[in-house]
Amino acid sequence: MGVKLLLEKAHVEGIRSYEVYRREGGYRAVEKALKTMSPDAVTEEVKKSGLRGRGGAGFPSGMKWSFLAKPEGVPRHLVCNADESEPGTFKDRYLMEFLPHLLIEGLIVSSFALGSNATYIYIRGEYAWIPDILEQAIAEAKANGWLGKNILGSGFDCEIYVQRGAGAYICGEETALIESLEGKRGNPRIKPPFPAVKGVWDRPTVVNNVETLAAVVPIINMGGEEYAKIGVGRSTGTKLISACGNINKPGVYEIDMTISVEEFIYSDEYCGGIKNGKRLKACIPGGSSVPILPANLLLKTAKGETRYMNYESLSDGGFATGSMMGSGGFIVLDEDQCIVKNTYTLARFYRHESCGQCSPCREGTGWMEKILKNIDMGKGKMSDIDLLWDIQRKIEGNTICPLGDAAAWPVAAAIRHFRDEFEWHVKNPQECLTRNYGLANYADPLVIPA
Amino acid sequence: MEGLLLSLFTFHFSLFMVPFSEEKLAKVQEIIARYPEGKQKSALLPVLHLAQEVHGWLSAETMDYVASLLQLEPIEVYEVATFYSMYNLKPVGKYLFEVCQTGPCMINGSDDIVDYIKQRLGIGVGETTPDGLFTLKTVECLGACGYAPMMQLGKHYKEHLTREKVDQIIEECRKTAGQLN
């Protein structure tokens, strides 16, 4: 069993309630921070911990906090990004649903560090039952003196509010989220200015993911240096992975980033192997926008070394032979899955979610969807494959926000690693409607561990 | 002619625009108080959710009413309502089935679930049953990938869908609707 810092108490009966959470040691981090530390000392611990943003980009959280502008007399805000919408990702939902007080505790400590007297949780609208859970936790925390005016006599005031989105993947991008929180369409802003200088209502703002803010609790409790000892290299602490697809045990797992991908997929502690005894074909290891990898490159790097579940190892080889940790949305595809169809559904997703602001993304995502649909339906041409490659190249890097990149990468990686499957669809327009390509030419290096 | 138009207009207005109850108006004030002074536009998304609870969709009249509540120009409300996928801009059935069809749900058989619901209800995607009970929509990833295939029904998710489970859900909806009438 690996180290558990976030989900350790997830199975304690009644942990959703304040009494049980407190009895199990909850709110100690608030006591420690507000009674014995300065706001800057809290930020310093987060820096020392090496914590990296858990939403997908993996930017060092302590550094992000230290960029926050603090002009005299201007209120600052912390905004919790709970707009979890990246296909394959459902870890924040788990935290909020089952450990609401852990998030609230993390928010209070982080708000103290950043000087945010009004903190907002922006949650995707479809998680419609979760605001009730969070608002109850907030009310309980307030009734017990952890929120409100002059918390624990520290002179620090803090309120937390829950804001529901209304169905827009783009609002997970921090400037789109800020626009949405201001009651506007979720169109990302041009940066600079960064939110740390000019965020919500033009005030300095830090936007952090749910899991990132929850991780502040163990960091303060154990100290940043101790936290940094868990994991490996620049992948410190623990990470939540939401595993789905053709596996025996889909769900949310906390890993300490030292386990191998192979162990994660096949061990009974985690995914429990591929469903129905099938063989592993491919995997998208960090949410739908990161490059898909065929099984051989997933389990081992191009150099033949074991691949591990951490930021560095998953990205080993760059996009040519590697992928990314991303948001931790781990999607496993077995031998019966069609890469073209899977890529088509993702392209459709990005076309649906493009905000329409930048032409390369607005137009390009639509073209990619149409071409992929044609190939999937047996109506594709050989030149379509090159056209797809050309379109994704023209989207990547040419848009205001990373949604364009997120739409381009899955298409690029599918063609890069599974080109023969695309060609087979074009050459066999009838057959591709009745059966899948299977493992075919990739069969060789795909091994099922004994 | 003018009189006829006016009466048609008032009829239309009264049919689709229901002013908020006292309770809802109090909720609007509570939401506005979460933001700094003068930033009541931030309340727009939550207030549109409140408005949609009344009829299940947002008519132009309802949007105009929301604009007046928050002291916004109507266009500010329209541009937001048309951007976010959860706001219904035309009437939907009493029970809205929103079936996820993105990658992880697709590889777990969401296509079959959509086909089965179509067949059971005799409607296509985007359509409503003649009795006004059910609307079927396909949606993109709802964050339940480990519990696929799934759909949203009102405030909650229905996960690990099978044909049998779909049958049960339809029956439950019909039963509840029968009891309400």
XYZ file of C-alpha atoms in Angstrom:
631
model
C 0.000 0.000 0.000
C 1.311 3.398 -0.987
C 1.146 6.544 1.104
C -2.310 8.097 1.352
C -2.515 11.774 2.247
C -5.836 12.810 0.738
C -7.962 9.672 0.669
C -6.642 8.162 3.913
C -9.940 8.858 5.693
C -12.233 8.526 2.682
C -13.742 5.304 3.982
C -14.283 6.408 7.564
C -18.010 6.188 8.245
C -19.606 9.630 8.295
C -16.445 11.518 7.244
C -18.645 13.926 5.282
C -19.927 15.354 8.555
C -18.055 17.972 10.546
C -18.033 15.967 13.803
C -16.390 12.902 12.297
C -13.960 14.918 10.168
C -12.880 16.923 13.219
C -12.622 13.812 15.397
C -10.310 12.289 12.776
C -7.920 15.226 13.091
C -9.584 17.657 10.699
C -8.956 21.415 10.857
C -5.570 20.935 12.546
C -3.957 22.624 9.546
C -6.145 25.712 10.061
C -5.201 25.811 13.745
C -1.518 25.455 12.950
C -1.507 28.049 10.170
C -3.665 30.717 11.781
C -2.254 30.374 15.289
C 1.441 29.765 14.657
C 2.306 30.891 11.130
C 2.331 34.045 9.028
C 0.671 34.028 5.589
C 4.096 34.153 3.936
C 5.277 31.206 6.033
C 2.350 29.151 4.716
C 3.306 30.047 1.125
C 6.898 29.119 1.952
C 5.815 25.631 3.112
C 3.850 25.133 -0.116
C 6.953 26.171 -2.085
C 9.129 23.736 -0.140
C 6.626 20.933 -0.721
C 7.209 21.085 -4.477
C 3.439 20.762 -4.986
C 2.530 21.122 -8.646
C -0.893 22.167 -9.917
C -3.111 19.097 -10.082
C -5.485 20.464 -12.715
C -3.327 19.475 -15.663
C -0.568 21.995 -16.307
C 1.585 20.928 -13.335
C 2.869 24.444 -12.588
C 4.526 24.782 -9.131
C 1.754 26.018 -6.823
C 3.945 27.867 -4.329
C 5.489 29.859 -7.154
C 2.036 30.702 -8.527
C 1.080 31.978 -5.077
C 4.213 34.112 -4.821
C 3.304 35.899 -8.093
C 0.115 37.283 -6.530
C 0.231 41.087 -6.623
C -0.538 42.766 -3.304
C -1.269 46.427 -3.997
C -2.372 48.366 -0.932
C -6.128 48.546 -0.413
C -7.096 46.210 -3.274
C -8.885 43.008 -2.214
C -7.428 39.718 -3.474
C -9.273 36.506 -4.225
C -8.647 32.795 -4.231
C -10.809 30.866 -6.682
C -11.036 27.099 -6.507
C -11.292 25.543 -9.952
C -13.830 22.729 -9.632
C -14.846 22.865 -13.275
C -13.480 19.346 -13.798
C -14.414 18.625 -17.419
C -11.461 16.929 -19.097
C -12.730 13.589 -20.431
C -11.374 10.794 -18.245
C -11.135 13.004 -15.166
C -13.456 12.587 -12.171
C -11.133 12.884 -9.178
C -12.198 16.336 -7.914
C -15.790 15.165 -7.910
C -14.749 12.301 -5.590
C -12.930 14.656 -3.214
C -15.827 17.114 -3.048
C -18.482 14.457 -2.742
C -16.848 12.337 -0.061
C -14.359 14.644 1.684
C -15.934 18.106 1.458
C -14.337 19.280 4.699
C -10.852 18.459 3.412
C -11.376 20.921 0.561
C -12.891 23.555 2.855
C -9.952 23.188 5.250
C -7.481 23.557 2.372
C -9.372 26.619 1.167
C -9.257 28.321 4.573
C -5.495 27.785 4.947
C -4.833 28.888 1.359
C -7.119 31.917 1.688
C -5.144 32.906 4.794
C -1.845 32.597 2.910
C -3.111 34.682 0.003
C -5.176 37.177 1.993
C -8.474 36.268 0.348
C -11.454 37.318 2.443
C -13.934 36.109 -0.149
C -13.066 32.798 -1.782
C -15.095 31.195 -4.547
C -15.479 27.568 -5.569
C -16.407 27.502 -9.269
C -17.940 24.075 -9.881
C -19.145 22.688 -13.197
C -22.918 23.016 -13.468
C -23.535 19.344 -14.188
C -22.259 18.367 -10.713
C -25.587 19.786 -9.564
C -25.865 17.830 -6.298
C -22.380 18.707 -5.034
C -22.941 22.413 -4.193
C -25.422 21.244 -1.525
C -22.722 19.044 0.018
C -20.150 21.844 -0.085
C -22.546 24.462 1.243
C -23.425 22.228 4.143
C -19.731 21.744 4.944
C -19.212 25.520 4.725
C -22.142 26.120 7.088
C -20.778 23.558 9.560
C -17.301 25.073 9.396
C -18.749 28.509 9.983
C -20.896 27.344 12.897
C -17.753 25.966 14.502
C -15.716 29.110 14.074
C -13.477 28.096 11.163
C -15.008 30.666 8.814
C -16.438 34.149 9.266
C -14.954 37.097 11.128
C -11.695 36.993 13.069
C -11.145 33.232 12.725
C -9.509 31.737 15.880
C -8.772 35.294 17.033
C -6.238 35.707 14.236
C -7.860 38.833 12.839
C -8.373 37.002 9.531
C -11.868 37.058 8.007
C -12.950 34.581 5.368
C -16.119 33.548 3.563
C -16.384 30.781 0.979
C -19.038 30.815 -1.752
C -19.997 28.132 -4.250
C -20.703 29.224 -7.838
C -22.166 26.810 -10.386
C -21.119 26.906 -14.017
C -23.572 25.914 -16.704
C -21.888 23.488 -19.067
C -18.658 24.682 -20.688
C -15.361 22.783 -20.691
C -13.565 26.002 -21.538
C -14.357 27.416 -18.084
C -11.690 25.104 -16.672
C -9.190 27.476 -18.297
C -8.508 30.008 -15.561
C -9.225 33.233 -17.421
C -12.402 31.772 -18.973
C -13.399 30.698 -15.467
C -12.876 34.258 -14.253
C -15.013 35.634 -17.108
C -17.723 33.129 -16.222
C -17.528 34.058 -12.537
C -18.131 37.643 -13.652
C -21.332 36.517 -15.376
C -20.025 36.478 -18.937
C -19.418 33.978 -21.737
C -16.423 31.786 -21.018
C -14.051 33.415 -23.497
C -10.425 33.153 -22.331
C -8.533 36.415 -21.890
C -5.290 37.360 -23.573
C -2.395 37.095 -21.114
C -0.696 39.197 -19.822
C -2.063 40.590 -17.629
C -2.126 37.346 -15.659
C -4.841 36.691 -13.077
C -2.222 37.146 -10.349
C -2.234 40.841 -11.287
C -5.667 41.339 -12.847
C -8.114 38.539 -12.242
C -11.734 38.495 -11.147
C -13.209 42.039 -11.097
C -9.711 43.210 -12.101
C -8.399 42.211 -8.681
C -5.322 40.013 -8.068
C -6.531 36.413 -8.178
C -5.127 32.920 -7.725
C -7.003 30.067 -9.401
C -6.109 26.578 -8.142
C -7.531 23.118 -8.751
C -9.552 21.289 -6.057
C -6.919 18.599 -5.500
C -4.121 21.190 -5.303
C -5.936 23.081 -2.542
C -6.819 19.894 -0.656
C -3.109 18.934 -0.726
C -2.288 22.106 1.218
C -3.795 20.412 4.303
C -1.244 17.562 4.575
C 1.533 19.970 3.531
C 0.838 22.257 6.492
C 0.265 19.337 8.861
C 3.483 17.502 8.016
C 5.592 20.414 6.746
C 6.648 21.096 3.181
C 9.971 19.293 3.458
C 8.397 16.058 4.692
C 5.800 16.236 1.911
C 8.559 16.675 -0.663
C 10.185 13.423 0.498
C 7.213 11.476 -0.842
C 7.400 10.707 -4.539
C 10.382 11.154 -6.809
C 12.275 14.087 -8.307
C 9.989 16.987 -9.124
C 6.928 14.743 -8.729
C 6.424 15.241 -5.015
C 3.581 14.115 -2.795
C 0.644 12.041 -3.932
C -1.567 12.327 -6.986
C -5.147 11.291 -7.526
C -5.675 9.234 -10.652
C -9.151 8.620 -12.021
C -8.956 5.387 -13.986
C -11.554 4.377 -16.552
C -12.049 2.493 -19.793
C -11.659 -1.247 -20.253
C -10.319 -2.133 -16.800
C -11.619 -4.319 -14.024
C -11.640 -1.683 -11.311
C -12.386 1.812 -12.593
C -12.287 4.465 -9.881
C -10.227 7.112 -8.109
C -6.847 6.061 -6.719
C -4.225 7.932 -4.741
C -0.698 7.070 -5.817
C 2.653 8.249 -4.535
C 4.162 8.596 -8.030
C 6.802 5.917 -7.553
C 4.761 3.031 -8.981
C 5.127 1.857 -12.558
C 2.381 2.215 -15.150
C 2.341 -1.565 -15.470
C 1.716 -2.012 -11.751
C -0.998 0.624 -11.827
C -2.860 -1.153 -14.629
C -2.391 -4.763 -13.561
C -2.194 -4.776 -9.770
C -5.352 -5.547 -7.814
C -4.717 -2.559 -5.588
C -5.418 -0.285 -8.562
C -7.030 -1.001 -11.965
C -7.010 -4.790 -11.519
C -6.026 -5.557 -15.118
C -7.869 -5.385 -18.416
C -11.531 -6.370 -18.403
C -12.574 -9.773 -19.732
C -8.974 -10.950 -20.019
C -8.418 -8.832 -23.117
C -5.108 -7.372 -24.156
C -4.077 -3.775 -23.659
C -4.037 -1.769 -26.883
C -3.526 1.844 -25.882
C -3.918 4.348 -23.084
C -4.491 8.067 -22.669
C -2.722 8.544 -19.336
C -3.599 12.125 -18.347
C -7.015 13.125 -19.623
C -8.279 13.235 -23.218
C -6.016 16.040 -24.422
C -2.702 14.314 -23.716
C -1.155 12.091 -26.403
C -2.477 8.545 -26.633
C 0.234 5.886 -26.357
C 0.245 2.356 -27.750
C 0.795 -0.300 -25.068
C 4.477 -0.818 -25.807
C 5.332 2.869 -25.378
C 3.041 3.135 -22.384
C 4.684 0.442 -20.284
C 8.245 1.231 -21.365
C 9.901 4.362 -22.685
C 11.491 4.403 -26.149
C 14.795 3.662 -24.411
C 13.292 0.487 -23.010
C 13.134 1.728 -19.424
C 10.160 1.105 -17.169
C 7.637 3.948 -17.329
C 6.394 5.289 -14.012
C 3.255 7.146 -12.967
C 4.840 10.574 -12.497
C 5.236 13.859 -14.352
C 8.758 13.208 -15.670
C 8.448 9.559 -16.642
C 5.086 9.917 -18.396
C 6.494 12.744 -20.505
C 9.787 10.947 -21.216
C 10.415 11.035 -24.959
C 8.384 14.217 -25.490
C 5.396 13.941 -27.772
C 7.302 11.678 -30.182
C 7.234 8.689 -27.840
C 5.839 10.003 -24.549
C 2.731 11.650 -23.144
C 1.821 13.674 -20.050
C 0.568 13.316 -16.480
C -2.071 15.965 -17.229
C -5.070 15.896 -14.938
C -4.645 12.236 -14.030
C -7.538 11.022 -16.169
C -6.296 7.559 -17.092
C -8.249 6.046 -20.024
C -7.435 2.445 -20.923
C -8.371 0.938 -24.309
C -8.411 -2.803 -24.911
C -7.711 -4.703 -28.135
C -11.318 -4.318 -29.380
C -11.286 -0.528 -29.379
C -11.113 1.496 -32.554
C -8.580 4.325 -32.426
C -10.301 6.205 -35.255
C -13.683 6.142 -33.518
C -12.157 7.115 -30.188
C -10.281 10.017 -31.778
C -13.465 11.063 -33.564
C -15.443 11.292 -30.294
C -12.677 13.388 -28.755
C -12.529 15.679 -31.803
C -16.301 16.082 -31.561
C -15.892 16.962 -27.888
C -13.363 19.724 -28.642
C -15.461 21.119 -31.516
C -18.430 21.261 -29.126
C -16.370 22.941 -26.427
C -14.405 25.462 -28.514
C -15.530 28.924 -27.391
C -15.281 30.175 -30.963
C -13.022 33.110 -30.220
C -9.955 32.054 -32.271
C -10.408 31.000 -35.894
C -7.853 28.135 -35.923
C -9.680 26.399 -33.060
C -13.250 27.299 -34.045
C -12.812 26.179 -37.664
C -10.117 23.551 -37.218
C -11.932 21.514 -34.568
C -14.980 21.312 -36.854
C -12.904 20.154 -39.817
C -11.101 17.538 -37.754
C -14.402 16.186 -36.482
C -15.881 15.936 -39.988
C -12.830 14.270 -41.503
C -12.514 11.793 -38.647
C -16.192 10.958 -38.874
C -15.798 10.281 -42.591
C -12.822 7.997 -42.047
C -14.674 6.186 -39.257
C -17.701 5.695 -41.543
C -15.573 4.276 -44.358
C -15.846 7.427 -46.446
C -12.311 8.676 -46.007
C -9.542 9.285 -48.539
C -5.837 8.624 -48.040
C -5.155 12.352 -48.371
C -7.500 12.992 -45.428
C -4.912 11.605 -43.042
C -2.328 14.148 -44.154
C -4.978 16.846 -44.135
C -5.796 16.005 -40.510
C -2.134 16.243 -39.635
C -1.908 19.587 -41.400
C -4.977 21.001 -39.596
C -3.818 20.012 -36.133
C -0.424 21.598 -36.817
C -2.156 24.821 -37.745
C -4.235 24.892 -34.567
C -1.477 24.104 -32.080
C 0.106 27.210 -30.632
C -2.076 29.576 -32.653
C -4.854 30.235 -30.165
C -5.344 32.448 -27.107
C -5.824 29.525 -24.730
C -4.633 25.901 -24.615
C -7.939 24.424 -25.818
C -6.537 24.547 -29.338
C -3.501 22.518 -28.273
C -5.739 20.165 -26.311
C -7.767 19.512 -29.461
C -4.708 19.095 -31.687
C -2.651 16.708 -29.535
C -5.040 13.707 -29.447
C -5.382 13.803 -33.249
C -1.641 14.176 -33.767
C -0.784 11.313 -31.407
C -3.402 8.994 -32.910
C -1.957 9.504 -36.395
C 1.629 9.353 -35.144
C 1.208 5.983 -33.426
C -1.750 4.395 -35.246
C -1.408 5.592 -38.835
C -1.834 2.084 -40.246
C -5.230 1.834 -38.530
C -6.355 5.046 -40.248
C -5.048 3.709 -43.584
C -6.828 0.393 -43.034
C -10.109 2.278 -42.597
C -9.565 4.083 -45.893
C -8.565 0.919 -47.752
C -11.374 -1.191 -46.295
C -14.439 1.061 -46.314
C -16.867 -1.833 -45.944
C -14.949 -4.016 -43.534
C -14.256 -1.142 -41.135
C -17.993 -0.834 -40.530
C -18.346 -4.399 -39.325
C -15.168 -5.115 -37.425
C -12.376 -3.340 -35.618
C -8.761 -3.291 -36.635
C -7.784 -4.906 -33.347
C -4.133 -5.080 -32.400
C -2.995 -5.949 -35.941
C 0.444 -4.550 -36.576
C 1.064 -3.418 -33.030
C 0.758 -6.929 -31.706
C 4.446 -7.568 -31.521
C 5.684 -5.538 -28.565
C 2.420 -5.799 -26.657
C 2.965 -8.142 -23.819
C 0.692 -9.078 -20.996
C 2.764 -9.344 -17.843
C 2.733 -12.846 -16.388
C -54.791 44.915 -35.614
C -52.692 46.656 -33.014
C -55.013 45.470 -30.284
C -54.731 41.898 -31.511
C -50.964 42.066 -31.543
C -50.966 43.509 -28.061
C -53.231 40.801 -26.703
C -51.125 38.143 -28.412
C -48.052 39.689 -26.845
C -49.518 39.754 -23.360
C -50.754 36.203 -23.774
C -47.280 35.105 -24.850
C -45.710 37.054 -22.023
C -47.926 35.592 -19.335
C -47.523 32.075 -20.670
C -43.769 31.921 -20.667
C -42.695 34.418 -18.064
C -43.426 33.604 -14.464
C -42.093 36.159 -11.998
C -40.027 34.663 -9.193
C -41.699 33.754 -5.924
C -40.780 35.729 -2.809
C -38.502 32.860 -1.852
C -36.665 32.978 -5.175
C -36.342 36.758 -5.017
C -34.763 36.413 -1.576
C -32.373 33.820 -3.002
C -31.393 36.262 -5.774
C -30.541 38.891 -3.148
C -28.525 36.334 -1.193
C -26.548 35.449 -4.322
C -25.894 39.113 -5.240
C -24.521 39.679 -1.717
C -21.696 37.211 -2.438
C -20.010 39.634 -4.809
C -18.522 43.098 -4.369
C -20.818 46.095 -4.606
C -21.910 46.755 -8.184
C -20.794 43.360 -9.452
C -24.272 41.812 -9.494
C -23.662 40.623 -13.060
C -21.705 37.790 -11.436
C -25.040 36.435 -10.233
C -26.176 35.831 -13.809
C -25.339 32.124 -14.143
C -26.855 31.140 -10.761
C -29.976 33.254 -11.387
C -30.462 31.684 -14.841
C -30.321 28.284 -13.126
C -33.053 29.476 -10.718
C -35.136 30.718 -13.649
C -34.786 27.464 -15.540
C -36.119 25.557 -12.519
C -39.540 27.135 -13.132
C -40.269 25.858 -16.666
C -37.286 23.705 -17.509
C -36.215 26.203 -20.178
C -35.489 29.879 -20.732
C -37.822 31.894 -22.956
C -36.817 35.328 -24.234
C -39.311 36.784 -21.762
C -37.719 34.923 -18.874
C -34.292 36.174 -19.934
C -35.611 39.736 -20.092
C -37.004 39.312 -16.600
C -33.620 38.078 -15.339
C -32.002 41.094 -17.004
C -34.343 43.417 -15.124
C -33.630 41.656 -11.822
C -29.878 42.136 -12.222
C -30.054 45.545 -13.921
C -28.444 44.205 -17.088
C -29.149 44.808 -20.759
C -31.144 41.880 -22.192
C -28.319 41.162 -24.668
C -25.963 40.482 -21.751
C -28.298 37.709 -20.659
C -28.905 36.305 -24.164
C -25.203 36.049 -24.949
C -24.592 34.076 -21.770
C -27.673 31.857 -22.075
C -26.669 30.875 -25.623
C -23.072 30.085 -24.642
C -23.591 27.496 -21.912
C -24.961 24.088 -22.848
C -27.088 23.577 -19.727
C -29.514 26.377 -20.511
C -32.400 25.089 -22.615
C -33.523 27.686 -25.127
C -36.613 25.755 -26.115
C -39.071 23.618 -24.146
C -37.949 20.165 -23.034
C -39.852 17.202 -21.638
C -40.489 16.760 -17.934
C -37.622 14.269 -17.838
C -34.527 15.229 -19.786
C -32.228 12.301 -20.566
C -28.749 13.642 -21.278
C -26.614 10.713 -22.337
C -22.845 11.154 -22.412
C -21.191 9.932 -25.612
C -17.561 11.083 -25.273
C -14.611 8.631 -25.518
C -14.711 6.826 -22.154
C -18.502 6.389 -22.308
C -18.321 5.415 -25.991
C -15.843 2.616 -25.330
C -18.169 1.345 -22.624
C -21.184 1.137 -24.920
C -22.950 4.522 -24.830
C -23.957 4.169 -28.512
C -26.040 1.135 -27.614
C -27.669 2.981 -24.708
C -28.631 5.912 -26.969
C -30.081 3.513 -29.580
C -32.020 1.654 -26.924
C -33.529 4.824 -25.447
C -34.499 5.988 -28.971
C -36.252 2.690 -29.555
C -37.946 2.579 -26.143
C -39.265 6.142 -26.352
C -39.823 6.210 -30.113
C -37.950 9.502 -30.506
C -34.672 10.664 -31.984
C -31.915 12.670 -30.337
C -33.139 16.201 -29.641
C -36.792 15.157 -29.710
C -39.528 15.044 -27.080
C -42.190 12.357 -26.693
C -45.704 13.508 -27.725
C -46.897 13.273 -24.100
C -44.236 15.821 -23.155
C -42.653 13.464 -20.621
C -39.255 12.682 -22.131
C -36.584 14.505 -24.110
C -33.432 12.741 -25.306
C -30.177 14.634 -25.720
C -26.613 13.489 -26.248
C -24.011 15.461 -24.328
C -20.233 15.630 -23.995
C -18.251 14.326 -21.006
C -19.969 14.815 -17.640
C -17.099 13.595 -15.445
C -18.379 10.132 -14.634
C -15.979 8.205 -16.891
C -15.302 5.469 -14.343
C -19.003 4.756 -13.999
C -19.796 4.654 -17.729
C -22.098 4.568 -19.589
C -24.106 7.259 -17.877
C -26.619 10.058 -18.232
C -27.745 13.108 -16.349
C -31.360 13.155 -15.200
C -32.284 16.404 -13.493
C -29.961 17.096 -10.612
C -28.421 13.635 -10.496
C -26.411 11.143 -12.521
C -27.592 7.682 -13.517
C -24.469 5.575 -13.916
C -23.423 2.056 -15.004
C -26.322 2.094 -17.468
C -27.602 -1.125 -19.010
C -30.744 -1.750 -21.057
C -32.443 -3.081 -17.911
C -31.478 -0.001 -15.953
C -32.830 2.246 -18.699
C -36.147 0.340 -18.520
C -36.264 0.878 -14.757
C -35.524 4.595 -15.056
C -38.258 5.087 -17.665
C -40.737 3.196 -15.484
C -39.832 5.241 -12.405
C -40.288 8.491 -14.333
C -43.683 7.386 -15.643
C -44.746 6.377 -12.134
C -43.647 9.646 -10.565
C -45.329 11.657 -13.308
C -48.541 9.644 -12.796
C -48.517 10.346 -9.071
C -47.984 14.056 -9.657
C -51.012 14.316 -11.926
